[in-house]
Coordinates of C-alpha atoms in Angstrom, one line a residue:
X27 CA 125.8 115.8 92.4
X28 CA 129.5 116.1 93.3
X29 CA 131.6 113.2 92.1
X30 CA 133.4 111.2 94.8
X31 CA 137.2 112.2 94.8
X32 CA 139.6 109.5 93.9
X33 CA 141.2 107.7 96.8
X34 CA 145.0 108.0 97.1
X35 CA 146.9 104.8 96.1
X36 CA 150.5 103.9 96.9
X37 CA 152.3 100.9 95.3
X38 CA 155.2 99.2 97.2
X39 CA 157.5 96.7 95.4
X40 CA 160.6 94.8 96.5
X41 CA 162.2 91.4 96.7
X42 CA 162.4 91.3 100.5
X43 CA 159.0 90.7 102.1
X44 CA 160.0 91.8 105.6
X45 CA 161.1 95.4 104.7
X46 CA 158.2 95.9 102.3
X47 CA 155.8 94.8 105.0
X48 CA 157.5 97.2 107.5
X49 CA 157.1 100.1 105.1
X50 CA 153.5 99.3 104.4
X51 CA 152.8 99.2 108.2
X52 CA 154.5 102.5 108.7
X53 CA 152.2 104.1 106.1
X54 CA 149.1 102.3 107.6
X55 CA 149.9 103.4 111.2
X56 CA 150.6 107.0 110.2
X57 CA 147.2 107.7 108.6
X58 CA 143.9 106.3 109.9
X59 CA 141.8 104.8 107.2
X60 CA 144.7 103.3 105.3
X61 CA 144.0 99.9 103.8
X62 CA 146.9 97.6 103.0
X63 CA 146.4 94.9 100.4
X64 CA 148.8 92.1 99.7
X65 CA 148.6 89.1 97.4
X66 CA 150.9 86.1 98.2
X67 CA 151.7 84.3 94.9
X68 CA 153.8 81.5 96.3
X69 CA 151.2 78.9 95.4
X70 CA 150.0 80.5 92.2
X71 CA 151.4 77.5 90.2
X72 CA 148.5 75.6 91.8
X73 CA 146.0 78.3 90.9
X74 CA 145.9 79.5 94.6
X75 CA 146.6 83.1 95.8
X76 CA 146.4 84.3 99.4
X77 CA 145.0 87.8 99.8
X78 CA 145.4 89.8 103.0
X79 CA 143.7 93.0 103.8
X80 CA 144.6 95.2 106.8
X81 CA 142.2 98.0 107.6
X82 CA 141.9 99.4 111.1
X83 CA 141.4 96.4 113.5
X84 CA 140.5 94.2 110.5
X85 CA 143.0 91.6 109.4
X86 CA 141.4 89.4 106.7
X87 CA 143.1 86.5 104.9
X88 CA 141.3 85.1 101.9
X89 CA 142.3 82.1 99.8
X90 CA 141.5 82.7 96.1
X91 CA 141.3 80.0 93.5
X92 CA 142.0 81.1 89.9
X93 CA 141.1 79.3 86.7
X94 CA 144.6 80.2 85.4
X95 CA 147.4 80.8 87.7
X96 CA 149.2 84.0 86.6
X97 CA 149.8 87.6 87.8
X98 CA 147.6 89.1 85.1
X99 CA 144.7 87.0 86.1
X100 CA 145.2 87.9 89.7
X101 CA 145.2 91.6 88.7
X102 CA 142.1 91.4 86.5
X103 CA 140.0 88.9 88.6
X104 CA 140.8 90.2 92.1
X105 CA 143.1 93.2 92.7
X106 CA 141.4 95.7 90.3
X107 CA 137.8 94.9 91.4
X108 CA 139.0 95.0 95.0
X109 CA 140.6 98.5 94.6
X110 CA 137.3 99.8 93.2
X111 CA 135.4 98.3 96.1
X112 CA 137.8 99.7 98.7
X113 CA 137.7 103.2 97.1
X114 CA 134.0 103.3 97.5
X115 CA 134.1 102.5 101.3
X116 CA 133.8 105.7 103.3
X117 CA 136.2 104.4 106.0
X118 CA 139.0 104.0 103.4
X119 CA 141.1 107.2 103.1
X120 CA 144.1 105.7 101.4
X121 CA 145.1 102.3 99.8
X122 CA 148.6 100.8 100.0
X123 CA 149.2 97.8 97.7
X124 CA 152.2 95.7 98.8
X125 CA 153.1 93.8 95.7
X126 CA 154.3 90.2 95.8
X127 CA 158.1 89.9 95.4
X128 CA 157.7 88.6 91.8
X129 CA 155.5 91.5 90.7
X130 CA 156.8 94.5 88.8
X131 CA 154.9 97.8 89.3
X132 CA 154.8 98.9 85.7
X133 CA 152.3 96.2 84.5
X134 CA 150.2 96.9 87.5
X135 CA 150.1 100.6 86.6
X136 CA 149.3 99.8 83.0
X137 CA 146.4 97.6 84.2
X138 CA 145.1 100.4 86.4
X139 CA 144.9 102.8 83.4
X140 CA 143.8 100.4 80.7
X141 CA 142.0 97.2 81.9
X142 CA 138.3 97.8 82.1
X143 CA 136.4 96.7 85.3
X144 CA 132.9 97.0 84.2
X145 CA 132.9 99.8 81.7
X146 CA 135.8 101.9 83.0
X147 CA 139.4 101.6 84.3
X148 CA 140.1 101.6 88.0
X149 CA 142.3 104.7 87.7
X150 CA 139.0 106.7 87.7
X151 CA 138.5 105.5 91.3
X152 CA 142.1 105.8 92.6
X153 CA 144.9 108.4 92.4
X154 CA 148.3 106.8 92.1
X155 CA 150.4 109.1 94.3
X156 CA 153.6 107.1 94.4
X157 CA 155.4 103.9 93.5
X158 CA 157.9 102.9 96.2
X159 CA 160.7 100.3 95.7
X160 CA 162.3 98.8 98.8
X161 CA 165.9 97.7 98.4
X162 CA 167.3 95.2 100.8
X163 CA 170.9 96.5 101.0
X164 CA 172.4 93.2 102.2
X165 CA 171.4 91.3 99.0
X166 CA 170.3 93.8 96.4
X167 CA 173.6 94.0 94.6
X168 CA 173.9 90.2 94.2
X169 CA 170.3 90.0 93.1
X170 CA 170.7 92.7 90.5
X171 CA 173.9 91.4 89.0
X172 CA 173.4 87.6 89.4
X173 CA 171.9 85.0 87.1
X174 CA 169.4 83.3 89.4
X175 CA 165.9 82.8 88.0
X176 CA 162.7 83.4 89.9
X177 CA 162.1 79.6 89.7
X178 CA 165.3 78.9 91.5
X179 CA 164.1 81.1 94.4
X180 CA 160.5 79.8 94.3
X181 CA 159.3 83.3 93.3
X182 CA 157.7 82.5 89.9
X183 CA 154.6 84.5 89.1
X184 CA 153.3 81.7 86.9
X185 CA 154.4 78.2 85.9
X186 CA 155.8 79.7 82.6
X187 CA 157.7 82.6 84.3
X188 CA 161.3 82.5 83.1
X189 CA 162.4 85.9 84.4
X190 CA 165.6 86.3 86.3
X191 CA 165.7 87.9 89.8
X192 CA 167.9 90.6 88.3
X193 CA 165.2 91.5 85.8
X194 CA 162.6 92.0 88.5
X195 CA 165.0 93.7 90.9
X196 CA 166.0 96.3 88.4
X197 CA 162.5 96.8 87.0
X198 CA 161.3 97.6 90.5
X199 CA 163.8 100.4 91.1
X200 CA 163.6 101.8 87.6
X201 CA 159.9 102.4 87.8
X202 CA 159.9 103.8 91.3
X203 CA 159.3 107.4 92.4
X204 CA 161.3 106.8 95.6
X205 CA 163.8 104.1 96.6
X206 CA 163.7 103.0 100.2
X207 CA 166.9 101.5 101.5
X208 CA 166.5 98.7 104.1
X209 CA 169.4 97.4 106.3
X210 CA 173.0 97.7 105.4
X211 CA 175.3 96.2 102.8
X212 CA 177.7 93.4 103.9
X213 CA 180.7 95.6 103.4
X214 CA 181.8 99.1 102.2
X215 CA 182.7 97.9 98.7
X216 CA 179.3 96.3 98.1
X217 CA 177.6 99.4 99.4
X218 CA 179.6 101.6 97.0
X219 CA 179.0 99.3 94.0
X220 CA 175.3 99.1 94.7
X221 CA 175.1 102.9 94.8
X222 CA 177.0 103.1 91.5
X223 CA 174.4 100.7 89.9
X224 CA 171.5 102.7 91.3
X225 CA 173.1 106.0 90.1
X226 CA 173.0 104.6 86.5
X227 CA 169.7 102.6 86.3
X228 CA 167.7 105.1 88.4
X229 CA 169.6 108.4 88.4
X230 CA 166.7 110.7 89.1
X231 CA 165.1 108.7 91.9
X232 CA 165.7 109.9 95.5
X233 CA 166.7 107.4 98.2
X234 CA 165.7 107.3 101.8
X235 CA 166.5 105.0 104.7
X236 CA 163.7 102.7 105.9
X237 CA 164.8 103.2 109.5
X238 CA 164.1 106.9 109.2
X239 CA 160.8 106.7 107.3
X240 CA 158.0 108.7 108.8
X241 CA 154.7 107.3 107.4
X242 CA 153.2 110.8 107.5
X243 CA 155.9 112.6 105.6
X244 CA 157.8 110.0 103.4
X245 CA 155.8 110.8 100.3
X246 CA 157.0 114.4 100.6
X247 CA 160.3 113.1 99.3
X248 CA 158.7 112.1 96.0
X249 CA 159.8 114.7 93.3
X250 CA 157.2 116.9 91.8
X251 CA 158.1 115.5 88.3
X252 CA 158.0 111.9 89.3
X253 CA 156.4 109.5 86.8
X254 CA 153.7 108.3 89.3
X255 CA 152.8 105.2 87.3
X256 CA 153.5 106.7 83.8
X257 CA 154.1 103.6 81.6
X258 CA 157.3 103.5 79.6
X259 CA 157.0 104.8 76.0
X260 CA 159.1 102.3 74.1
X261 CA 159.9 105.1 71.6
X262 CA 160.6 107.7 74.3
X263 CA 163.9 108.7 76.1
X264 CA 165.7 105.7 77.5
X265 CA 167.2 107.7 80.4
X266 CA 165.4 109.6 83.1
X267 CA 167.7 112.1 84.8
X268 CA 171.5 112.4 84.3
X269 CA 173.4 109.3 85.2
X270 CA 177.2 109.6 85.6
X271 CA 179.2 108.9 82.5
X272 CA 182.4 107.9 84.2
X273 CA 183.1 104.4 85.5
X274 CA 182.7 103.9 89.3
X275 CA 183.4 100.7 91.2
X276 CA 183.7 99.0 87.8
X277 CA 180.2 100.1 86.8
X278 CA 180.1 101.9 83.4
X279 CA 177.5 103.3 81.1
X280 CA 177.3 102.9 77.3
X281 CA 174.8 104.7 75.1
X282 CA 174.9 103.0 71.7
X283 CA 173.4 104.6 68.7
X284 CA 173.5 104.0 64.9
X285 CA 171.5 104.8 61.9
X286 CA 172.1 101.6 60.0
X287 CA 170.4 98.3 60.7
X288 CA 171.7 95.2 62.4
X289 CA 172.3 92.0 60.5
X290 CA 169.9 89.6 62.2
X291 CA 172.2 86.6 62.5
X292 CA 175.2 88.7 63.6
X293 CA 173.1 90.5 66.2
X294 CA 171.8 87.2 67.5
X295 CA 175.4 86.1 68.0
X296 CA 176.5 89.5 69.5
X297 CA 173.7 89.4 72.1
X298 CA 175.7 87.1 74.3
X299 CA 177.9 90.1 75.1
X300 CA 174.9 91.7 76.8
X301 CA 174.5 88.7 79.2
X302 CA 178.0 88.4 80.5
X303 CA 179.5 91.2 82.6
X304 CA 176.5 93.5 81.9
X305 CA 174.1 94.7 84.6
X306 CA 171.3 96.1 82.4
X307 CA 170.4 96.7 78.8
X308 CA 167.4 98.6 77.5
X309 CA 166.6 100.0 74.1
X310 CA 165.3 99.8 70.6
X311 CA 166.6 97.7 67.7
X312 CA 166.4 98.1 64.0
X313 CA 166.9 94.7 62.4
X314 CA 167.4 94.6 58.6
X315 CA 165.1 91.7 58.0
X316 CA 162.2 93.5 59.8
X317 CA 162.6 97.0 58.4
X318 CA 159.2 98.4 59.4
X319 CA 159.1 97.1 63.0
X320 CA 161.1 98.3 66.0
X321 CA 162.2 95.7 68.5
X322 CA 162.5 96.3 72.2
X323 CA 165.3 94.7 74.1
X324 CA 165.9 94.3 77.9
X325 CA 168.4 92.2 79.7
X326 CA 169.5 91.7 83.3
X327 CA 171.6 88.9 84.7
X328 CA 171.2 85.9 82.4
X329 CA 167.7 87.0 81.4
X330 CA 166.9 88.6 78.1
X331 CA 163.6 89.9 76.7
X332 CA 163.0 90.9 73.1
X333 CA 159.6 91.9 71.6
X334 CA 157.9 94.2 69.2
X335 CA 157.8 97.9 70.1
X336 CA 155.5 99.0 67.3
X337 CA 156.1 100.3 63.8
X338 CA 158.6 103.1 63.0
X339 CA 157.0 106.4 62.0
X340 CA 158.6 106.0 58.6
X341 CA 157.0 102.6 58.0
X342 CA 154.2 102.4 55.4
X343 CA 151.8 101.4 58.2
X344 CA 153.4 103.4 60.9
X345 CA 151.5 105.7 63.3
X346 CA 150.6 109.3 62.4
X347 CA 152.8 111.9 64.0
X348 CA 149.8 113.4 65.8
X349 CA 149.1 110.0 67.5
X350 CA 152.5 109.6 69.2
X351 CA 154.0 111.4 72.2
X352 CA 155.7 114.8 71.9
X353 CA 158.9 113.1 73.1
X354 CA 158.8 110.6 70.3
X355 CA 158.2 113.3 67.7
X356 CA 161.1 115.3 69.0
X357 CA 163.5 112.4 69.0
X358 CA 162.4 111.4 65.5
X359 CA 162.8 115.0 64.2
X360 CA 166.3 115.2 65.6
X361 CA 167.5 112.1 63.8
X362 CA 165.3 111.9 60.7
X363 CA 167.1 110.4 57.8
X364 CA 166.0 111.2 54.2
X365 CA 166.0 107.4 53.3
X366 CA 165.4 105.6 56.6
X367 CA 163.4 108.1 58.5
X368 CA 163.4 107.5 62.3
X369 CA 164.8 104.0 62.1
X370 CA 167.8 103.8 64.4
X371 CA 169.6 101.8 67.0
X372 CA 169.4 103.2 70.5
X373 CA 170.5 101.2 73.5
X374 CA 171.6 102.0 77.0
X375 CA 173.9 99.4 78.6
X376 CA 175.1 99.4 82.2
X377 CA 178.3 97.4 82.4
X378 CA 180.1 95.6 85.2
X379 CA 182.9 93.1 84.3
X380 CA 182.6 93.9 80.6
X381 CA 183.8 97.3 79.5
X382 CA 181.7 99.7 77.5
X383 CA 184.3 99.5 74.7
X384 CA 183.9 95.7 74.5
X385 CA 180.2 95.9 74.3
X386 CA 180.3 98.7 71.7
X387 CA 182.7 96.8 69.5
X388 CA 180.5 93.7 69.5
X389 CA 177.4 95.7 68.6
X390 CA 179.1 97.7 65.9
X391 CA 180.3 94.4 64.4
X392 CA 176.7 93.3 64.0
X393 CA 175.7 96.3 61.9
X394 CA 175.3 96.0 58.2
X395 CA 178.5 96.6 56.2
X396 CA 178.6 99.3 53.5
X397 CA 178.2 96.6 50.9
X398 CA 175.2 95.0 52.7
X399 CA 173.7 98.4 53.2
X400 CA 174.0 99.2 49.5
X401 CA 172.2 95.9 48.6
X402 CA 168.9 97.4 49.8
X403 CA 165.8 96.2 51.6
X404 CA 164.8 93.5 49.2
X405 CA 168.1 91.7 49.9
X406 CA 167.8 92.3 53.6
X407 CA 164.4 90.5 53.6
X408 CA 166.1 87.3 52.5
X409 CA 168.3 87.2 55.6
X410 CA 167.6 84.3 57.9
X411 CA 165.9 85.9 61.0
X412 CA 166.2 84.2 64.4
X413 CA 164.2 87.0 65.9
X414 CA 161.1 86.1 63.9
X415 CA 160.6 83.2 66.2
X416 CA 161.2 84.9 69.5
X417 CA 157.6 85.5 70.5
X418 CA 155.2 83.9 73.0
X419 CA 151.5 84.2 73.4
X420 CA 150.1 85.9 76.5
X421 CA 147.5 84.4 78.8
X422 CA 144.5 84.1 76.5
X423 CA 142.1 85.2 79.2
X424 CA 144.0 88.3 80.0
X425 CA 144.0 91.9 78.8
X426 CA 147.5 93.2 79.1
X427 CA 149.7 95.8 77.4
X428 CA 149.4 95.1 73.7
X429 CA 152.9 96.5 73.1
X430 CA 154.3 93.8 75.4
X431 CA 152.3 90.8 74.0
X432 CA 155.1 89.7 71.8
X433 CA 157.9 90.0 74.4
X434 CA 159.8 86.8 74.9
X435 CA 161.7 86.4 78.1
X436 CA 164.2 83.6 78.4
X437 CA 167.3 82.6 80.3
X438 CA 169.6 83.0 77.2
X439 CA 172.7 81.8 78.9
X440 CA 171.1 78.3 79.5
X441 CA 170.1 78.2 75.9
X442 CA 173.5 78.9 74.5
X443 CA 175.6 76.7 76.7

């Protein structure tokens, strides 16, 4: 018996519901048998999600009641089983999922590959062909450089969601295979500055105009080496493509590296520099008081997330070299230190009002001094560690990415005022 082929799947994300709906409709109209799925999370704080399915002449709206109102539960309890069901319907030739404004595509992709529905993941039923991010040019720059929280926009994905709009906006374009530009910026300077930001946070991702999108051919613009849902390796390269290294429209790029650890308290104080005049920070931290565990940091706007990224290869309980990606093995080999192994600081910071020099000076000032370094690990373990408390529990009913369970997302600016 011949196995049924996987049904093509396209994910669409974006903060502007009108343009994302426009793009989804262009894809639906261009290919008969395209099903469009959308979950409206605006009432998720009450445990209510509205699901809409468009397929041929069918326009079905269903109100779902969830035991626990969160995105992960929506994924596990409805979206994933629905994708399997649609993939098995002979009239469905393609599925387009238009994500709610608050949803980032990477956790959805992770769930497709890792969350079991029955005894197997849904990726065995669908073929993720592309992740598209829609950028509303009139407001994207302000969204991606501002401090508004999702709660202030009534866009929370759960009652506990403390993310900033900037965190979501940037995560959507960074994970995309193709950026679709909708509308126009308010002025030439804003357009140039938004382009400078995109050049640095998503340098290898092509951009097309929504007004010119042909639903039949738009996916041809997706590069052959696009990630197509490949989840971020927290120990892999921090940059995809080759972003400009010069400053443009005030937007600069800093790659910070060091092979000595941060002092936990000085790093905690220095982190404020990443929340003022900085567009985006992503990277790995080596904190002296946690010598065996890498920490992952992301910031955007006034939002900051820090969590565990797994053990270093050089840690006593670290993973075997054969069990990690070739990219991680290569990076570790290039920087291997006889004493500290692969432990290192690696951050990429996109700056705006702050300068790369200012950010670098603050981070370098948080590293251990020569005297502290010579004192050794037993002394480092005695340092007070504010990062030891920066963890929150995930939804207890949800299977999510274990590497991200410990991630703590907070509006740090509010906490430090």
